[in-house]
CSV table of C-alpha atoms and ligand atoms in Angstrom, one decimal:
chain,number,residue,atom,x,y,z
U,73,UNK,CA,-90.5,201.3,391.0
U,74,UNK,CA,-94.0,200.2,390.2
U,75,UNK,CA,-95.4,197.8,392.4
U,76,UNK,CA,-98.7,195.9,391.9
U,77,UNK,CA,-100.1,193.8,394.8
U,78,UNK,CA,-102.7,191.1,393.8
U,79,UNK,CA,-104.7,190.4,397.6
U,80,UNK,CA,-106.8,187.7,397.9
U,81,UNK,CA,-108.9,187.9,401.4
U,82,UNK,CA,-112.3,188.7,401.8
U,83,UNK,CA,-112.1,190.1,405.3
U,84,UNK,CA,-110.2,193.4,405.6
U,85,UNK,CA,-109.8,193.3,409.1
U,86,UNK,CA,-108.2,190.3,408.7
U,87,UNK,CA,-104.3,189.1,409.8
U,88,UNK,CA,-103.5,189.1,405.7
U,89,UNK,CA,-105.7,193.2,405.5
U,90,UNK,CA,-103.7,194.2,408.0
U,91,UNK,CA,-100.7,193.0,406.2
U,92,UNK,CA,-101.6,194.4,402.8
U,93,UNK,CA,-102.1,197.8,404.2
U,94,UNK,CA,-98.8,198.3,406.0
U,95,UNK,CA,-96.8,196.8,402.5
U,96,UNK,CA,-99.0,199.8,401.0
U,97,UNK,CA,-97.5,202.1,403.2
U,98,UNK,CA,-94.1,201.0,403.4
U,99,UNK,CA,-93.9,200.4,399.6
U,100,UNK,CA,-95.4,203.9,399.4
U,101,UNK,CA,-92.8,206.0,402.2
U,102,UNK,CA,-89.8,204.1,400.5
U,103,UNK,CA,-91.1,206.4,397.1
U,104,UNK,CA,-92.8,203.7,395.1
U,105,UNK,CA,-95.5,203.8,393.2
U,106,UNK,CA,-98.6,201.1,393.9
U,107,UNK,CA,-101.4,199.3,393.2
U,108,UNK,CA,-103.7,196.7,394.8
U,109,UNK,CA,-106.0,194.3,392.6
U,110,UNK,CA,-108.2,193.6,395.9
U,111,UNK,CA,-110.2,190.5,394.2
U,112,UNK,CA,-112.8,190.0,396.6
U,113,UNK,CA,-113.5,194.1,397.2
U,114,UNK,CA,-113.3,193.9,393.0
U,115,UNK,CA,-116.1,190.9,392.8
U,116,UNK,CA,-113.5,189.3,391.1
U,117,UNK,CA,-115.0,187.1,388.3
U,118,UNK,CA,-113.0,183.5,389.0
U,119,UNK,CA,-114.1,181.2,386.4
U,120,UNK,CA,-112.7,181.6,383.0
U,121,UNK,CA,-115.3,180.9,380.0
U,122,UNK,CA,-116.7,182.0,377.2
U,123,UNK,CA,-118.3,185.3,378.7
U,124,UNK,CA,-114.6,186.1,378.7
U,125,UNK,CA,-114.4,186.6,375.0
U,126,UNK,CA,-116.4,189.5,374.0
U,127,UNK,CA,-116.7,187.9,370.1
U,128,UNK,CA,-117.8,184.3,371.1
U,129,UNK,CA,-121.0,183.6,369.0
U,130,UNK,CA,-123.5,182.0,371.5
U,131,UNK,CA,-123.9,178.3,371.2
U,132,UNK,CA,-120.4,177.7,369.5
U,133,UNK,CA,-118.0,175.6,370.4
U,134,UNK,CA,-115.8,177.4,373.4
U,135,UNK,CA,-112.1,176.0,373.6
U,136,UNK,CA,-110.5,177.5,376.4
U,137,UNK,CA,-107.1,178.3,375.0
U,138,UNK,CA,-108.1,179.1,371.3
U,139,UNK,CA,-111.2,181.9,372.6
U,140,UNK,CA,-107.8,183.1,374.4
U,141,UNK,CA,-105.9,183.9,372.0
U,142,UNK,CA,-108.4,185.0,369.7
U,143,UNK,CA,-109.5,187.5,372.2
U,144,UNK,CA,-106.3,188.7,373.3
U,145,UNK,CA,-104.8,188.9,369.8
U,146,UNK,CA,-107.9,191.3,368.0
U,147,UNK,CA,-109.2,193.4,371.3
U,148,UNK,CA,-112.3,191.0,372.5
U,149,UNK,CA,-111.3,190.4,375.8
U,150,UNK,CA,-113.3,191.3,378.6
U,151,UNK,CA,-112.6,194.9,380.3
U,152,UNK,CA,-111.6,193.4,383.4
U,153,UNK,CA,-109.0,191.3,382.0
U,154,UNK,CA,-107.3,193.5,379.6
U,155,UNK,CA,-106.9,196.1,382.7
U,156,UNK,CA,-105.3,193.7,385.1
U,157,UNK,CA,-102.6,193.1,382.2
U,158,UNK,CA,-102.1,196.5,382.3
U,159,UNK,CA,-101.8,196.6,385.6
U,160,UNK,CA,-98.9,193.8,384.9
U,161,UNK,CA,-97.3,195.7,382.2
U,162,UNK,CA,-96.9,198.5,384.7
U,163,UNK,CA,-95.5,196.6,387.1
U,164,UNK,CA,-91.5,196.2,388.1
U,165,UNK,CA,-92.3,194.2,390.6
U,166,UNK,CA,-95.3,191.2,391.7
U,167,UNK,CA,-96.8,190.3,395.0
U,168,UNK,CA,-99.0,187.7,395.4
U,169,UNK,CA,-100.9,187.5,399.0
U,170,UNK,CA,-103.2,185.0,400.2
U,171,UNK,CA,-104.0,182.8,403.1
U,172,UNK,CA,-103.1,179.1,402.1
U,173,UNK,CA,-106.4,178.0,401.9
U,174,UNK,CA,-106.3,173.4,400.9
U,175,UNK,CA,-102.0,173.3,400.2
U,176,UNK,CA,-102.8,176.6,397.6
U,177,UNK,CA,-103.7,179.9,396.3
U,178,UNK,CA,-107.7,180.3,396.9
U,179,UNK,CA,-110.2,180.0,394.2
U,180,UNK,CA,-110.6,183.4,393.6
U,181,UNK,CA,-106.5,184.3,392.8
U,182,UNK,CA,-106.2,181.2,390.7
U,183,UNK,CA,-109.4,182.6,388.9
U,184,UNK,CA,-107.4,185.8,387.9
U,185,UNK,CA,-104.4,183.9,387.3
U,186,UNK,CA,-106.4,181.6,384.5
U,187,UNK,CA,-108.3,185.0,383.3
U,188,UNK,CA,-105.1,187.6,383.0
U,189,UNK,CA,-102.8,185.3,381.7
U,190,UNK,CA,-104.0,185.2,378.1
U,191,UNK,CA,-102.4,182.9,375.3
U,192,UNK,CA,-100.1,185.2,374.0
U,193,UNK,CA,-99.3,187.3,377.0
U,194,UNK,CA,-98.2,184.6,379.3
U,195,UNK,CA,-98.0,181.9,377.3
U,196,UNK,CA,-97.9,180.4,373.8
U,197,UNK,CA,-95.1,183.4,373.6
U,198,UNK,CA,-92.1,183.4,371.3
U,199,UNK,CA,-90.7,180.4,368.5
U,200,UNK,CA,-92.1,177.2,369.1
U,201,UNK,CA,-89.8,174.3,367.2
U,202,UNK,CA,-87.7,171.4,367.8
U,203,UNK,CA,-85.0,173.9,369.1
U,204,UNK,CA,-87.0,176.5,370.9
U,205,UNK,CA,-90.1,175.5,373.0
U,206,UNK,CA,-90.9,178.9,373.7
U,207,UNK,CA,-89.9,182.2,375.5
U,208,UNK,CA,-91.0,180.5,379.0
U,209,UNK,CA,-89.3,179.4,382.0
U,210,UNK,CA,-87.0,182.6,382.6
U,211,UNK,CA,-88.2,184.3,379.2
U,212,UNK,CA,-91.4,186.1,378.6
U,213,UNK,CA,-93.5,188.7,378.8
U,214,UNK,CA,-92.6,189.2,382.6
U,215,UNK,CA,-89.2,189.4,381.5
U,216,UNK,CA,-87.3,191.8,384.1
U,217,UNK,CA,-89.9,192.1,386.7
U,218,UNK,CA,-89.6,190.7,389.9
U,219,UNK,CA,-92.4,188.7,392.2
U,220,UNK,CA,-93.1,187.6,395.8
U,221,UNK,CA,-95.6,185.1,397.5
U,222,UNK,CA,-96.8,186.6,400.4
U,223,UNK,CA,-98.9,183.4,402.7
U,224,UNK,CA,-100.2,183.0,405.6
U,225,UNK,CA,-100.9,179.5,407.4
U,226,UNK,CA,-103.1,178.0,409.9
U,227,UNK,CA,-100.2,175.3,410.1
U,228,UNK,CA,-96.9,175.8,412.3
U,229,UNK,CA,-93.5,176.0,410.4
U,230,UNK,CA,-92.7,172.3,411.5
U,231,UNK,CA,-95.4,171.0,409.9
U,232,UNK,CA,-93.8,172.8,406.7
U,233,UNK,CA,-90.2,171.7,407.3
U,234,UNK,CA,-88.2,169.7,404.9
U,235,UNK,CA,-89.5,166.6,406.9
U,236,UNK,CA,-93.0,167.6,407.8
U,237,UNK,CA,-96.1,166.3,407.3
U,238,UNK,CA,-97.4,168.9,405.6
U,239,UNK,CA,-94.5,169.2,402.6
U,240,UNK,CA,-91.5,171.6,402.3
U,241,UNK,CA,-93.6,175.0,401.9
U,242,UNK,CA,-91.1,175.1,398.5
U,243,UNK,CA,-92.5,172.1,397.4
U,244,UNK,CA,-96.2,172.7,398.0
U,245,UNK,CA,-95.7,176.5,396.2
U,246,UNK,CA,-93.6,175.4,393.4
U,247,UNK,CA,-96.3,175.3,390.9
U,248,UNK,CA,-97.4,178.7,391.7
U,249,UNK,CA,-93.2,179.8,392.2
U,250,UNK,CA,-92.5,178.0,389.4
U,251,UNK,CA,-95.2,177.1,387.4
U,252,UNK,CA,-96.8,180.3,387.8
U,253,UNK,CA,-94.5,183.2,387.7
U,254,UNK,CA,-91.1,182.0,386.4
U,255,UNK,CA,-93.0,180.3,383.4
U,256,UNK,CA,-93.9,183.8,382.1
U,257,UNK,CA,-90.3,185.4,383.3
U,258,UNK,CA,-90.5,187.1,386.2
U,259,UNK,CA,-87.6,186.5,388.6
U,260,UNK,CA,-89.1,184.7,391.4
U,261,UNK,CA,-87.8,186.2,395.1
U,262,UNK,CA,-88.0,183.4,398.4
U,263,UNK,CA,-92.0,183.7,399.6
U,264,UNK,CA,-92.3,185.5,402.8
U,265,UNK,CA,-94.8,183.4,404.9
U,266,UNK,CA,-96.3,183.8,408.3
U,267,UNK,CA,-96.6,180.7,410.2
U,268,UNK,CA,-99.1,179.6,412.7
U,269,UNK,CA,-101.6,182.5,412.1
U,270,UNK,CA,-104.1,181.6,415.2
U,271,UNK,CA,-101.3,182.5,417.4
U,272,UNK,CA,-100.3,186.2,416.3
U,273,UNK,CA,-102.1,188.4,418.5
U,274,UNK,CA,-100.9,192.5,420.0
U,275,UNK,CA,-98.1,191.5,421.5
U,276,UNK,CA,-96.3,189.2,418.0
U,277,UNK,CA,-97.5,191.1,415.1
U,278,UNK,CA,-95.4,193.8,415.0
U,279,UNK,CA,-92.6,191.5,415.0
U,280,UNK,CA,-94.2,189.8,412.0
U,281,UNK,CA,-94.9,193.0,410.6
U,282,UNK,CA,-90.9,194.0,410.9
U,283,UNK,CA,-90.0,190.9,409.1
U,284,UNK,CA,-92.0,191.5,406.2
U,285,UNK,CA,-91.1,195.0,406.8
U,286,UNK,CA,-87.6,194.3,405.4
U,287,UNK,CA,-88.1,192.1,403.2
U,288,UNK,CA,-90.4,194.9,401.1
U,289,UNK,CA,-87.5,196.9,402.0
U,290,UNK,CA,-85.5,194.4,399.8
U,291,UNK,CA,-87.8,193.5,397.5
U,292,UNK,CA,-84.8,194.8,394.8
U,293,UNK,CA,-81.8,193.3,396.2
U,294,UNK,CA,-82.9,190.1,397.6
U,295,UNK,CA,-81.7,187.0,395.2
U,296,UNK,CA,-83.7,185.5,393.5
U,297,UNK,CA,-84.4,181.4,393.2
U,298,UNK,CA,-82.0,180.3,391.2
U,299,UNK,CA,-84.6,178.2,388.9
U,300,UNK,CA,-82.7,176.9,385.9
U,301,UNK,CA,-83.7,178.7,382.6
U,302,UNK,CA,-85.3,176.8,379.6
U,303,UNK,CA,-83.3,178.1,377.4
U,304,UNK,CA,-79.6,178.0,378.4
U,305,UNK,CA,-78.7,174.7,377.8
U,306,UNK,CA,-79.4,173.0,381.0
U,307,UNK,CA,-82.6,171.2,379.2
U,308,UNK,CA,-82.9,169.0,375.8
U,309,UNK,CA,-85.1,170.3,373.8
U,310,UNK,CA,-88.0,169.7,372.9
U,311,UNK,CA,-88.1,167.0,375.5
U,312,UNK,CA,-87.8,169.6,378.3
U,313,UNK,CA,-86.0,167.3,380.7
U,314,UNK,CA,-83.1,168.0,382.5
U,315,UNK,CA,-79.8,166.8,380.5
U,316,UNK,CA,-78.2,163.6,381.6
U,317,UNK,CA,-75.5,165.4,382.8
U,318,UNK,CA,-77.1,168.4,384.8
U,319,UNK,CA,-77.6,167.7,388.4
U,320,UNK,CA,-77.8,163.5,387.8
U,321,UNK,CA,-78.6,163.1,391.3
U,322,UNK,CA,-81.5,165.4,391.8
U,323,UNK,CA,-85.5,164.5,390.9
U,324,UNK,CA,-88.8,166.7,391.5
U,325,UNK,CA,-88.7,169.6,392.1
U,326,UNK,CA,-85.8,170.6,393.6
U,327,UNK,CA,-83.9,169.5,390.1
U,328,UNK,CA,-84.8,172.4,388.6
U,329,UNK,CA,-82.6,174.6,391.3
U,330,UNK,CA,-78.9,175.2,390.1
G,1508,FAD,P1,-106.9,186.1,410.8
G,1508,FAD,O1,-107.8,184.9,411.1
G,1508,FAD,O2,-107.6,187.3,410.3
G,1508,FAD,O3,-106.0,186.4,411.9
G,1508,FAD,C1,-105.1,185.5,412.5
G,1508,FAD,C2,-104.7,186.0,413.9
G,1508,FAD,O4,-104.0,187.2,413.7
G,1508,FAD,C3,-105.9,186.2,414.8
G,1508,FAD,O5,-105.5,185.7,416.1
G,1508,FAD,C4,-106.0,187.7,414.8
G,1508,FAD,O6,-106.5,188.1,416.0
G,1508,FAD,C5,-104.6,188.2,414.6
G,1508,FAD,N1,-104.6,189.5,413.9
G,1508,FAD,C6,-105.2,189.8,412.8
G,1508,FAD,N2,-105.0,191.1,412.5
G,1508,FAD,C7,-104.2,191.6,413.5
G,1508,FAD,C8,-103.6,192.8,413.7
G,1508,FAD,N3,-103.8,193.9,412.9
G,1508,FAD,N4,-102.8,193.0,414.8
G,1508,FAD,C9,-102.6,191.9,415.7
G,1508,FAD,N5,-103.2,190.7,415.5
G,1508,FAD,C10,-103.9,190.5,414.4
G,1508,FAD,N6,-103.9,176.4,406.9
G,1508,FAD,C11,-102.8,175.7,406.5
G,1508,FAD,O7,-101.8,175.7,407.1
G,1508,FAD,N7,-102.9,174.8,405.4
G,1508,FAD,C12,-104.0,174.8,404.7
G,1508,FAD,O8,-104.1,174.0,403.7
G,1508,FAD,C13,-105.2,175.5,405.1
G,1508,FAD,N8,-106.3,175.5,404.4
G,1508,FAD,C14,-107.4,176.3,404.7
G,1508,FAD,C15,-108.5,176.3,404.0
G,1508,FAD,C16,-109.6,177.1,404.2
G,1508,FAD,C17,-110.8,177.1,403.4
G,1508,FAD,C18,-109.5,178.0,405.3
G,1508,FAD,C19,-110.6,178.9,405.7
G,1508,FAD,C20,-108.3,178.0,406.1
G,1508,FAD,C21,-107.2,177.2,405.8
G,1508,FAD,N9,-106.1,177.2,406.5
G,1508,FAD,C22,-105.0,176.4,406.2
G,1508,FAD,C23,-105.8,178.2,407.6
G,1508,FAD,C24,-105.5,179.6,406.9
G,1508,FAD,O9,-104.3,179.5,406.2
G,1508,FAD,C25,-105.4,180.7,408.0
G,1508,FAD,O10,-106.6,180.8,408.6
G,1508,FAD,C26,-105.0,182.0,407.4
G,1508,FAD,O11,-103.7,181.9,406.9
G,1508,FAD,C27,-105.0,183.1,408.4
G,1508,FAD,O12,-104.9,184.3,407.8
G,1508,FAD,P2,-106.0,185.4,408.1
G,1508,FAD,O13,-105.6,186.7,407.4
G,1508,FAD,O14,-107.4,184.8,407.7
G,1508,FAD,O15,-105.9,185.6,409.6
């Protein structure tokens, strides 16, 4: 299988390099194939504008979304862009890593995240009517392919318990879980997070590093969350809202769990 790991740290001595280099090598001995978008070793470019279609005539009006499509759809996207979707189209399988830097992804992952995922290639994909808002939310491009979040936090696993002061970690990465990688399709597998990062030292990581161990090691089998599709019949279209029916008792977030 073809694995592509998007890293987001710009230290690689870091708790989060050390961790991207052993799921390299474990990925690698267990006979897959993979690569590793290493943003900050790439001088990833973050902000998305209108450097990012090669056609846009200077001085014209730049919408976001339109300049998107326009340059995905005739070949104008920037190099940099167009080879991460490859890198995506290559992939069976998506990790995300990155310390939780303010309750999220940092600046520089949500950068390739607005950049890669064109109008057309992530979203805006398939019929859009009264009937069928799209090929999203379980359909897509991604369609097939399987991703993980792989985070690190300062914070201790209390303080990301159902009850804790911080929000359920499900909660706080349900946009990216959700929002972010079952939008386009892929098959979203449980995050694997390491807890309270200033206290991992000699003698704890390679327990940390066993638990992540096997969970690369299952990266194909593990389940994945059971988001409810768009387009089975759980939803009213185009509303998007949950049916009356479906799950009457649930709000948020965790509604959109069968
Ligand atoms: P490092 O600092 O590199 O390492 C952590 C520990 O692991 C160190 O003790 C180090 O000695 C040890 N270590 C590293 N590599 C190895 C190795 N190979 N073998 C053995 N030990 C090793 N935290 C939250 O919980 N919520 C937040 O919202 C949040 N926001 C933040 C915002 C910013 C801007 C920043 C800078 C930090 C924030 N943090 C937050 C903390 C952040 O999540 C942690 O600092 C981060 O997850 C730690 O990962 P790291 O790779 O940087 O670890």
């Amino acid at each position: 299988m073809n694995v592509l790991i998007v890293y987001a740290h710009p230290e690689p001595r870091s708790l989060n390099g050390a961790l991207k280099d052993f799921a390299v090598q474990r990925l690698q001995q267990a006979g897959h194939a993979v690569q590793v978008s290493d943003l900050y070793a790439m001088n990833w470019k973050a902000a998305l504008d209108a450097e990012d279609d090669t056609g846009h005539q200077p001085g014209a009006h730049f919408n976001p979304s339109l300049a998107s499509k326009h340059a995905f759809e005739n070949g104008t996207q920037r190099a940099d862009i167009a080879y991460e979707q490859e890198k995506l189209r290559w992939a069976d399988a998506l990790i995300l890593q990155f310390p939780l830097w303010w309750f999220s992804m940092p600046a520089i992952l949500k950068g390739w995240v607005e950049r890669v995922y064109a109008y057309g290639f992530a979203y805006g994909v398939g019929e859009h009517s009264d009937t069928h808002w799209g090929d999203r939310y379980g359909e897509g491009t991604f369609s097939g392919k399987r991703a993980m979040l792989v985070v690190t936090t300062g914070g201790w696993e209390p303080h990301y318990s159902a009850r804790g002061i911080n929000g359920p970690i499900d909660d706080l990465l349900f946009p990216i879980n959700h929002g972010i990688l079952y939008y386009p399709g892929f098959d979203v597998l449980p995050p694997f997070a390491v807890y309270r990062t200033g206290r991992i030292d000699e003698a704890t990581f390679p327990d940390v590093r066993e638990a992540f161990g096997r969970r690369l090691d299952d990266l194909w089998t593990t389940a994945p969350i059971a988001y409810r599709p768009q387009n089975a019949g759980a939803y009213d279209i185009p509303a998007c809202t949950l049916r009356a029916d479906v799950a009457p008792e649930k709000t948020g977030f965790a509604a959109h769990i069968e």
